[in-house]
Amino acid sequence: MKLSKFGQKYTAKTGILELIDDLGKAAVNTGEQYMLGGGNPGILREMSEVWKRRMSELAANMDDFEAGLARYHSHLGRPAFVDALADLLRDTFGWHITGRNIAVTNGSQTAFYMLFNLLAGEPGSTPETGDGGGAEGRGIGGGRRRVLFPIIPEYIGYADQTLSHDDFVGVKPVIDQTAPHRHKYRIDFDALEITDDIAAICVSRPTNPTGNVLTNDEIARLDEIARAHDVPLLIDGAYGMPFPNIVFTDAVPAWNENIVLGLSLSKLGLPSARTGIIVASEEIIGALGSANAIMSLATGTFGQLMAEPLIRSGELLSLSDDVIRPFYLEKSRRTLEWIDELFSDGVEYSVHESEGAFFLWMWFKNLPITTYELYRRLKERNVIVVPGTYFFFGMKEAWSHSDECIRLNYAMPDEEVRRGLEIIAEEAKKAVSEGVARSPR
Ligand code: PLP
């Protein structure tokens, strides 16, 4: 098969493909396995009951069922859904928004794909010249436009979303050792350079993979910088506020006309409904809607129908605050205790402060092998984790830190997490005692 440049890019071996492949194989493997990789949310019986109730309500009314599911709907989302969400965000946070500030997409993964490709890459023409821009330099900025990730590591799922690796710029964090065996990444504002080629700034908050939650001050500074340079600030809130609110700090959500906020129904327990939400200026929403029509024709309505009454009543917020957040907080604290119990002897490690999402980010400081090699050895023992290397993209220089970390998902049942950790500790200690030189990836 002769592939186009696009075809080659999207069939290459990527971190996200490896991750989803591990997930797929795990789903059909009936043997003993410990799934600490992937981004699957935990199964919360209380949430499953809520969604089951909503499915029964949907199925019980034939008119609603047919109107909701037996029709193509808008490329921007069901009006009733986006209006209900706009009301909720306005009433809860005082944001000046209407339904015209909201677009629904088939998963927030797709939303970020469209946003990155709408903004980054080869520049388009100015509306006045209409000449297609491009190589002749008649485009809006001459050269390629890029997305700036002001703090790396960042979400693996962004890494391969544009045609060129050159479309991303990633900046190393400052590492604060906050306590014995604990650290926190902070944005290195002194290292941020907003050059003319920067088309947008992007962060996930809480951050996948680290569980970091950028502080209110960090977000305020990024917002100020973005506005001063007239570029949008993309904040991916797939784990954040107002739902599913897997946030353990005093962070507050931020939005204004220059912020593009991503939300998702996935971590509420509906990843298969593939429902992403973008809250942004009407201009960005219009652009996203046009791209969505080309890519997806219309938005899937299932997730919107499931969540709409809960958004209207505010139940989705109370479920997030009273059911989802405490579940993950408790699991995070328990998993950290196990890590300290299992690793303190023989392995030099540090875990990123667990401030949100459902990942723990472990940094091994004296491992003689790369964490990719550790991942490979763990896979042979049916433990799936994600090696750190995939989360460091857009960086000018290689950074050895990227080979020293792994991401663990602690959302799975306790026994599975505990046993998985025991095996990781065994393999890490074995590697340390072997003391061989770090093997290449
Ligand atoms: N953003 C982040 C930070 C994620 O971790 C994920 C999935 O794990 C996504 C976006 C995509 O979520 P979805 O497409 O299910 O809405």
mmCIF file with all atom_site columns, N, CA and C and ligand atoms in Angstrom, residues 16 19 38-40 105-112 154-158 203-209 236-239 262-267 270-272 274-277 357-359 407, ligand 1:
data_model
loop_
_atom_site.group_PDB
_atom_site.id
_atom_site.type_symbol
_atom_site.label_atom_id
_atom_site.label_alt_id
_atom_site.label_comp_id
_atom_site.label_asym_id
_atom_site.label_entity_id
_atom_site.label_seq_id
_atom_site.pdbx_PDB_ins_code
_atom_site.Cartn_x
_atom_site.Cartn_y
_atom_site.Cartn_z
_atom_site.occupancy
_atom_site.B_iso_or_equiv
_atom_site.pdbx_formal_charge
_atom_site.auth_seq_id
_atom_site.auth_comp_id
_atom_site.auth_asym_id
_atom_site.auth_atom_id
_atom_site.pdbx_PDB_model_num
ATOM   1   N N  . ILE A 1 16  ? 0.150   6.451  21.756 1.00 0.00 ? 16  ILE A N  1
ATOM   2   C CA . ILE A 1 16  ? -1.284  6.302  22.018 1.00 0.00 ? 16  ILE A CA 1
ATOM   3   C C  . ILE A 1 16  ? -1.791  4.983  21.427 1.00 0.00 ? 16  ILE A C  1
ATOM   4   N N  . LEU A 1 19  ? -0.689  2.214  23.683 1.00 0.00 ? 19  LEU A N  1
ATOM   5   C CA . LEU A 1 19  ? -1.516  2.249  24.895 1.00 0.00 ? 19  LEU A CA 1
ATOM   6   C C  . LEU A 1 19  ? -2.892  1.622  24.641 1.00 0.00 ? 19  LEU A C  1
ATOM   7   N N  . GLY A 1 38  ? -3.325  2.700  30.440 1.00 0.00 ? 38  GLY A N  1
ATOM   8   C CA . GLY A 1 38  ? -4.585  3.226  29.911 1.00 0.00 ? 38  GLY A CA 1
ATOM   9   C C  . GLY A 1 38  ? -5.249  4.286  30.780 1.00 0.00 ? 38  GLY A C  1
ATOM   10  N N  . GLY A 1 39  ? -6.353  4.780  30.268 1.00 0.00 ? 39  GLY A N  1
ATOM   11  C CA . GLY A 1 39  ? -7.038  5.875  30.978 1.00 0.00 ? 39  GLY A CA 1
ATOM   12  C C  . GLY A 1 39  ? -8.443  5.498  31.383 1.00 0.00 ? 39  GLY A C  1
ATOM   13  N N  . ASN A 1 40  ? -8.667  4.182  31.560 1.00 0.00 ? 40  ASN A N  1
ATOM   14  C CA . ASN A 1 40  ? -10.019 3.783  31.935 1.00 0.00 ? 40  ASN A CA 1
ATOM   15  C C  . ASN A 1 40  ? -10.382 4.295  33.313 1.00 0.00 ? 40  ASN A C  1
ATOM   16  N N  . THR A 1 105 ? -18.457 17.247 20.705 1.00 0.00 ? 105 THR A N  1
ATOM   17  C CA . THR A 1 105 ? -17.712 16.457 19.712 1.00 0.00 ? 105 THR A CA 1
ATOM   18  C C  . THR A 1 105 ? -17.754 14.987 20.124 1.00 0.00 ? 105 THR A C  1
ATOM   19  N N  . ASN A 1 106 ? -17.335 14.142 19.201 1.00 0.00 ? 106 ASN A N  1
ATOM   20  C CA . ASN A 1 106 ? -17.369 12.712 19.519 1.00 0.00 ? 106 ASN A CA 1
ATOM   21  C C  . ASN A 1 106 ? -16.117 12.342 20.320 1.00 0.00 ? 106 ASN A C  1
ATOM   22  N N  . GLY A 1 107 ? -16.112 12.737 21.575 1.00 0.00 ? 107 GLY A N  1
ATOM   23  C CA . GLY A 1 107 ? -14.951 12.561 22.456 1.00 0.00 ? 107 GLY A CA 1
ATOM   24  C C  . GLY A 1 107 ? -14.124 13.840 22.471 1.00 0.00 ? 107 GLY A C  1
ATOM   25  N N  . SER A 1 108 ? -13.503 14.143 23.607 1.00 0.00 ? 108 SER A N  1
ATOM   26  C CA . SER A 1 108 ? -12.678 15.356 23.626 1.00 0.00 ? 108 SER A CA 1
ATOM   27  C C  . SER A 1 108 ? -11.352 15.109 22.911 1.00 0.00 ? 108 SER A C  1
ATOM   28  N N  . GLN A 1 109 ? -10.979 13.837 22.742 1.00 0.00 ? 109 GLN A N  1
ATOM   29  C CA . GLN A 1 109 ? -9.791  13.508 21.934 1.00 0.00 ? 109 GLN A CA 1
ATOM   30  C C  . GLN A 1 109 ? -9.939  14.128 20.546 1.00 0.00 ? 109 GLN A C  1
ATOM   31  N N  . THR A 1 110 ? -11.104 13.923 19.942 1.00 0.00 ? 110 THR A N  1
ATOM   32  C CA . THR A 1 110 ? -11.378 14.458 18.603 1.00 0.00 ? 110 THR A CA 1
ATOM   33  C C  . THR A 1 110 ? -11.419 15.983 18.630 1.00 0.00 ? 110 THR A C  1
ATOM   34  N N  . ALA A 1 111 ? -11.934 16.527 19.726 1.00 0.00 ? 111 ALA A N  1
ATOM   35  C CA . ALA A 1 111 ? -11.999 17.994 19.823 1.00 0.00 ? 111 ALA A CA 1
ATOM   36  C C  . ALA A 1 111 ? -10.597 18.584 19.774 1.00 0.00 ? 111 ALA A C  1
ATOM   37  N N  . PHE A 1 112 ? -9.663  17.969 20.500 1.00 0.00 ? 112 PHE A N  1
ATOM   38  C CA . PHE A 1 112 ? -8.301  18.509 20.505 1.00 0.00 ? 112 PHE A CA 1
ATOM   39  C C  . PHE A 1 112 ? -7.604  18.273 19.170 1.00 0.00 ? 112 PHE A C  1
ATOM   40  N N  . GLU A 1 154 ? 3.155   16.006 29.228 1.00 0.00 ? 154 GLU A N  1
ATOM   41  C CA . GLU A 1 154 ? 1.735   16.256 28.935 1.00 0.00 ? 154 GLU A CA 1
ATOM   42  C C  . GLU A 1 154 ? 1.091   15.009 28.315 1.00 0.00 ? 154 GLU A C  1
ATOM   43  N N  . TYR A 1 155 ? -0.203  15.115 28.122 1.00 0.00 ? 155 TYR A N  1
ATOM   44  C CA . TYR A 1 155 ? -1.040  13.982 27.696 1.00 0.00 ? 155 TYR A CA 1
ATOM   45  C C  . TYR A 1 155 ? -0.533  13.314 26.403 1.00 0.00 ? 155 TYR A C  1
ATOM   46  N N  . ILE A 1 156 ? -0.286  12.027 26.509 1.00 0.00 ? 156 ILE A N  1
ATOM   47  C CA . ILE A 1 156 ? 0.218   11.207 25.404 1.00 0.00 ? 156 ILE A CA 1
ATOM   48  C C  . ILE A 1 156 ? -0.660  11.340 24.151 1.00 0.00 ? 156 ILE A C  1
ATOM   49  N N  . GLY A 1 157 ? -1.946  11.538 24.363 1.00 0.00 ? 157 GLY A N  1
ATOM   50  C CA . GLY A 1 157 ? -2.900  11.568 23.248 1.00 0.00 ? 157 GLY A CA 1
ATOM   51  C C  . GLY A 1 157 ? -2.779  12.807 22.373 1.00 0.00 ? 157 GLY A C  1
ATOM   52  N N  . TYR A 1 158 ? -2.043  13.830 22.826 1.00 0.00 ? 158 TYR A N  1
ATOM   53  C CA . TYR A 1 158 ? -1.829  15.000 21.962 1.00 0.00 ? 158 TYR A CA 1
ATOM   54  C C  . TYR A 1 158 ? -0.684  14.748 20.973 1.00 0.00 ? 158 TYR A C  1
ATOM   55  N N  . VAL A 1 203 ? -2.683  23.246 28.077 1.00 0.00 ? 203 VAL A N  1
ATOM   56  C CA . VAL A 1 203 ? -2.382  22.465 29.291 1.00 0.00 ? 203 VAL A CA 1
ATOM   57  C C  . VAL A 1 203 ? -3.553  21.536 29.584 1.00 0.00 ? 203 VAL A C  1
ATOM   58  N N  . SER A 1 204 ? -3.264  20.411 30.227 1.00 0.00 ? 204 SER A N  1
ATOM   59  C CA . SER A 1 204 ? -4.373  19.633 30.794 1.00 0.00 ? 204 SER A CA 1
ATOM   60  C C  . SER A 1 204 ? -4.368  19.895 32.295 1.00 0.00 ? 204 SER A C  1
ATOM   61  N N  . ARG A 1 205 ? -5.545  20.039 32.870 1.00 0.00 ? 205 ARG A N  1
ATOM   62  C CA . ARG A 1 205 ? -5.670  20.423 34.277 1.00 0.00 ? 205 ARG A CA 1
ATOM   63  C C  . ARG A 1 205 ? -6.893  19.742 34.875 1.00 0.00 ? 205 ARG A C  1
ATOM   64  N N  . PRO A 1 206 ? -6.763  18.738 35.740 1.00 0.00 ? 206 PRO A N  1
ATOM   65  C CA . PRO A 1 206 ? -5.555  18.057 36.174 1.00 0.00 ? 206 PRO A CA 1
ATOM   66  C C  . PRO A 1 206 ? -4.758  17.503 34.992 1.00 0.00 ? 206 PRO A C  1
ATOM   67  N N  . THR A 1 207 ? -3.467  17.366 35.226 1.00 0.00 ? 207 THR A N  1
ATOM   68  C CA . THR A 1 207 ? -2.591  16.915 34.150 1.00 0.00 ? 207 THR A CA 1
ATOM   69  C C  . THR A 1 207 ? -2.541  15.398 34.090 1.00 0.00 ? 207 THR A C  1
ATOM   70  N N  . ASN A 1 208 ? -2.812  14.899 32.906 1.00 0.00 ? 208 ASN A N  1
ATOM   71  C CA . ASN A 1 208 ? -2.494  13.526 32.576 1.00 0.00 ? 208 ASN A CA 1
ATOM   72  C C  . ASN A 1 208 ? -1.121  13.619 31.914 1.00 0.00 ? 208 ASN A C  1
ATOM   73  N N  . PRO A 1 209 ? -0.067  13.051 32.428 1.00 0.00 ? 209 PRO A N  1
ATOM   74  C CA . PRO A 1 209 ? 0.030   11.838 33.242 1.00 0.00 ? 209 PRO A CA 1
ATOM   75  C C  . PRO A 1 209 ? 0.360   12.043 34.728 1.00 0.00 ? 209 PRO A C  1
ATOM   76  N N  . ASP A 1 236 ? -7.514  21.669 29.040 1.00 0.00 ? 236 ASP A N  1
ATOM   77  C CA . ASP A 1 236 ? -8.202  20.383 28.904 1.00 0.00 ? 236 ASP A CA 1
ATOM   78  C C  . ASP A 1 236 ? -8.640  19.921 30.292 1.00 0.00 ? 236 ASP A C  1
ATOM   79  N N  . GLY A 1 237 ? -9.936  19.984 30.518 1.00 0.00 ? 237 GLY A N  1
ATOM   80  C CA . GLY A 1 237 ? -10.464 19.636 31.844 1.00 0.00 ? 237 GLY A CA 1
ATOM   81  C C  . GLY A 1 237 ? -11.144 18.276 31.850 1.00 0.00 ? 237 GLY A C  1
ATOM   82  N N  . ALA A 1 238 ? -10.575 17.308 31.122 1.00 0.00 ? 238 ALA A N  1
ATOM   83  C CA . ALA A 1 238 ? -11.224 15.982 31.039 1.00 0.00 ? 238 ALA A CA 1
ATOM   84  C C  . ALA A 1 238 ? -11.442 15.360 32.430 1.00 0.00 ? 238 ALA A C  1
ATOM   85  N N  . TYR A 1 239 ? -10.580 15.726 33.395 1.00 0.00 ? 239 TYR A N  1
ATOM   86  C CA . TYR A 1 239 ? -10.717 15.193 34.768 1.00 0.00 ? 239 TYR A CA 1
ATOM   87  C C  . TYR A 1 239 ? -11.163 16.291 35.734 1.00 0.00 ? 239 TYR A C  1
ATOM   88  N N  . GLY A 1 262 ? -11.874 22.349 27.560 1.00 0.00 ? 262 GLY A N  1
ATOM   89  C CA . GLY A 1 262 ? -12.335 21.032 27.117 1.00 0.00 ? 262 GLY A CA 1
ATOM   90  C C  . GLY A 1 262 ? -12.924 20.268 28.285 1.00 0.00 ? 262 GLY A C  1
ATOM   91  N N  . LEU A 1 263 ? -14.082 19.657 28.078 1.00 0.00 ? 263 LEU A N  1
ATOM   92  C CA . LEU A 1 263 ? -14.711 18.806 29.096 1.00 0.00 ? 263 LEU A CA 1
ATOM   93  C C  . LEU A 1 263 ? -15.091 17.486 28.437 1.00 0.00 ? 263 LEU A C  1
ATOM   94  N N  . SER A 1 264 ? -15.455 16.526 29.250 1.00 0.00 ? 264 SER A N  1
ATOM   95  C CA . SER A 1 264 ? -15.758 15.203 28.694 1.00 0.00 ? 264 SER A CA 1
ATOM   96  C C  . SER A 1 264 ? -16.699 14.453 29.633 1.00 0.00 ? 264 SER A C  1
ATOM   97  N N  . LEU A 1 265 ? -17.522 13.589 29.051 1.00 0.00 ? 265 LEU A N  1
ATOM   98  C CA . LEU A 1 265 ? -18.361 12.728 29.902 1.00 0.00 ? 265 LEU A CA 1
ATOM   99  C C  . LEU A 1 265 ? -17.651 11.414 30.237 1.00 0.00 ? 265 LEU A C  1
ATOM   100 N N  . SER A 1 266 ? -16.440 11.214 29.674 1.00 0.00 ? 266 SER A N  1
ATOM   101 C CA . SER A 1 266 ? -15.799 9.902  29.794 1.00 0.00 ? 266 SER A CA 1
ATOM   102 C C  . SER A 1 266 ? -15.508 9.502  31.230 1.00 0.00 ? 266 SER A C  1
ATOM   103 N N  . LYS A 1 267 ? -14.915 10.424 31.995 1.00 0.00 ? 267 LYS A N  1
ATOM   104 C CA . LYS A 1 267 ? -14.459 10.039 33.329 1.00 0.00 ? 267 LYS A CA 1
ATOM   105 C C  . LYS A 1 267 ? -15.602 10.069 34.348 1.00 0.00 ? 267 LYS A C  1
ATOM   106 N N  . LEU A 1 270 ? -18.700 7.200  31.368 1.00 0.00 ? 270 LEU A N  1
ATOM   107 C CA . LEU A 1 270 ? -19.288 6.980  30.046 1.00 0.00 ? 270 LEU A CA 1
ATOM   108 C C  . LEU A 1 270 ? -18.261 7.101  28.908 1.00 0.00 ? 270 LEU A C  1
ATOM   109 N N  . PRO A 1 271 ? -17.074 6.471  29.032 1.00 0.00 ? 271 PRO A N  1
ATOM   110 C CA . PRO A 1 271 ? -16.092 6.666  27.960 1.00 0.00 ? 271 PRO A CA 1
ATOM   111 C C  . PRO A 1 271 ? -16.582 6.166  26.599 1.00 0.00 ? 271 PRO A C  1
ATOM   112 N N  . SER A 1 272 ? -17.451 5.155  26.608 1.00 0.00 ? 272 SER A N  1
ATOM   113 C CA . SER A 1 272 ? -17.900 4.621  25.318 1.00 0.00 ? 272 SER A CA 1
ATOM   114 C C  . SER A 1 272 ? -18.968 5.485  24.659 1.00 0.00 ? 272 SER A C  1
ATOM   115 N N  . ARG A 1 274 ? -18.463 8.463  24.004 1.00 0.00 ? 274 ARG A N  1
ATOM   116 C CA . ARG A 1 274 ? -17.642 9.366  23.194 1.00 0.00 ? 274 ARG A CA 1
ATOM   117 C C  . ARG A 1 274 ? -18.269 10.761 23.105 1.00 0.00 ? 274 ARG A C  1
ATOM   118 N N  . THR A 1 275 ? -18.335 11.422 24.236 1.00 0.00 ? 275 THR A N  1
ATOM   119 C CA . THR A 1 275 ? -18.906 12.764 24.256 1.00 0.00 ? 275 THR A CA 1
ATOM   120 C C  . THR A 1 275 ? -17.903 13.752 24.832 1.00 0.00 ? 275 THR A C  1
ATOM   121 N N  . GLY A 1 276 ? -17.383 14.619 23.973 1.00 0.00 ? 276 GLY A N  1
ATOM   122 C CA . GLY A 1 276 ? -16.499 15.695 24.405 1.00 0.00 ? 276 GLY A CA 1
ATOM   123 C C  . GLY A 1 276 ? -17.230 17.016 24.274 1.00 0.00 ? 276 GLY A C  1
ATOM   124 N N  . ILE A 1 277 ? -16.780 17.994 25.042 1.00 0.00 ? 277 ILE A N  1
ATOM   125 C CA . ILE A 1 277 ? -17.456 19.300 25.060 1.00 0.00 ? 277 ILE A CA 1
ATOM   126 C C  . ILE A 1 277 ? -16.385 20.383 25.029 1.00 0.00 ? 277 ILE A C  1
ATOM   127 N N  . ALA A 1 357 ? -6.968  13.876 38.858 1.00 0.00 ? 357 ALA A N  1
ATOM   128 C CA . ALA A 1 357 ? -7.024  12.770 37.885 1.00 0.00 ? 357 ALA A CA 1
ATOM   129 C C  . ALA A 1 357 ? -6.823  11.443 38.624 1.00 0.00 ? 357 ALA A C  1
ATOM   130 N N  . PHE A 1 358 ? -6.585  10.357 37.891 1.00 0.00 ? 358 PHE A N  1
ATOM   131 C CA . PHE A 1 358 ? -6.415  9.087  38.622 1.00 0.00 ? 358 PHE A CA 1
ATOM   132 C C  . PHE A 1 358 ? -5.133  8.370  38.232 1.00 0.00 ? 358 PHE A C  1
ATOM   133 N N  . PHE A 1 359 ? -4.074  9.191  38.098 1.00 0.00 ? 359 PHE A N  1
ATOM   134 C CA . PHE A 1 359 ? -2.762  8.634  37.777 1.00 0.00 ? 359 PHE A CA 1
ATOM   135 C C  . PHE A 1 359 ? -1.765  8.991  38.861 1.00 0.00 ? 359 PHE A C  1
ATOM   136 N N  . ARG A 1 407 ? 3.774   6.057  34.282 1.00 0.00 ? 407 ARG A N  1
ATOM   137 C CA . ARG A 1 407 ? 2.440   6.476  34.729 1.00 0.00 ? 407 ARG A CA 1
ATOM   138 C C  . ARG A 1 407 ? 1.650   5.260  35.160 1.00 0.00 ? 407 ARG A C  1
HETATM 139 N N1 . PLP B 2 .   ? -7.704  14.732 27.522 1.00 0.00 ? 1   PLP B N1 1
HETATM 140 C C1 . PLP B 2 .   ? -7.067  14.045 28.474 1.00 0.00 ? 1   PLP B C1 1
HETATM 141 C C2 . PLP B 2 .   ? -6.113  14.771 29.349 1.00 0.00 ? 1   PLP B C2 1
HETATM 142 C C3 . PLP B 2 .   ? -7.280  12.665 28.616 1.00 0.00 ? 1   PLP B C3 1
HETATM 143 O O1 . PLP B 2 .   ? -6.621  11.984 29.546 1.00 0.00 ? 1   PLP B O1 1
HETATM 144 C C4 . PLP B 2 .   ? -8.184  12.014 27.752 1.00 0.00 ? 1   PLP B C4 1
HETATM 145 C C5 . PLP B 2 .   ? -8.447  10.564 27.838 1.00 0.00 ? 1   PLP B C5 1
HETATM 146 O O2 . PLP B 2 .   ? -7.954  9.846  28.661 1.00 0.00 ? 1   PLP B O2 1
HETATM 147 C C6 . PLP B 2 .   ? -8.815  12.779 26.774 1.00 0.00 ? 1   PLP B C6 1
HETATM 148 C C7 . PLP B 2 .   ? -8.574  14.130 26.693 1.00 0.00 ? 1   PLP B C7 1
HETATM 149 C C8 . PLP B 2 .   ? -9.773  12.164 25.811 1.00 0.00 ? 1   PLP B C8 1
HETATM 150 O O3 . PLP B 2 .   ? -10.974 11.864 26.431 1.00 0.00 ? 1   PLP B O3 1
HETATM 151 P P1 . PLP B 2 .   ? -12.302 11.522 25.638 1.00 0.00 ? 1   PLP B P1 1
HETATM 152 O O4 . PLP B 2 .   ? -11.986 11.539 24.177 1.00 0.00 ? 1   PLP B O4 1
HETATM 153 O O5 . PLP B 2 .   ? -12.728 10.194 26.122 1.00 0.00 ? 1   PLP B O5 1
HETATM 154 O O6 . PLP B 2 .   ? -13.271 12.632 25.990 1.00 0.00 ? 1   PLP B O6 1
#
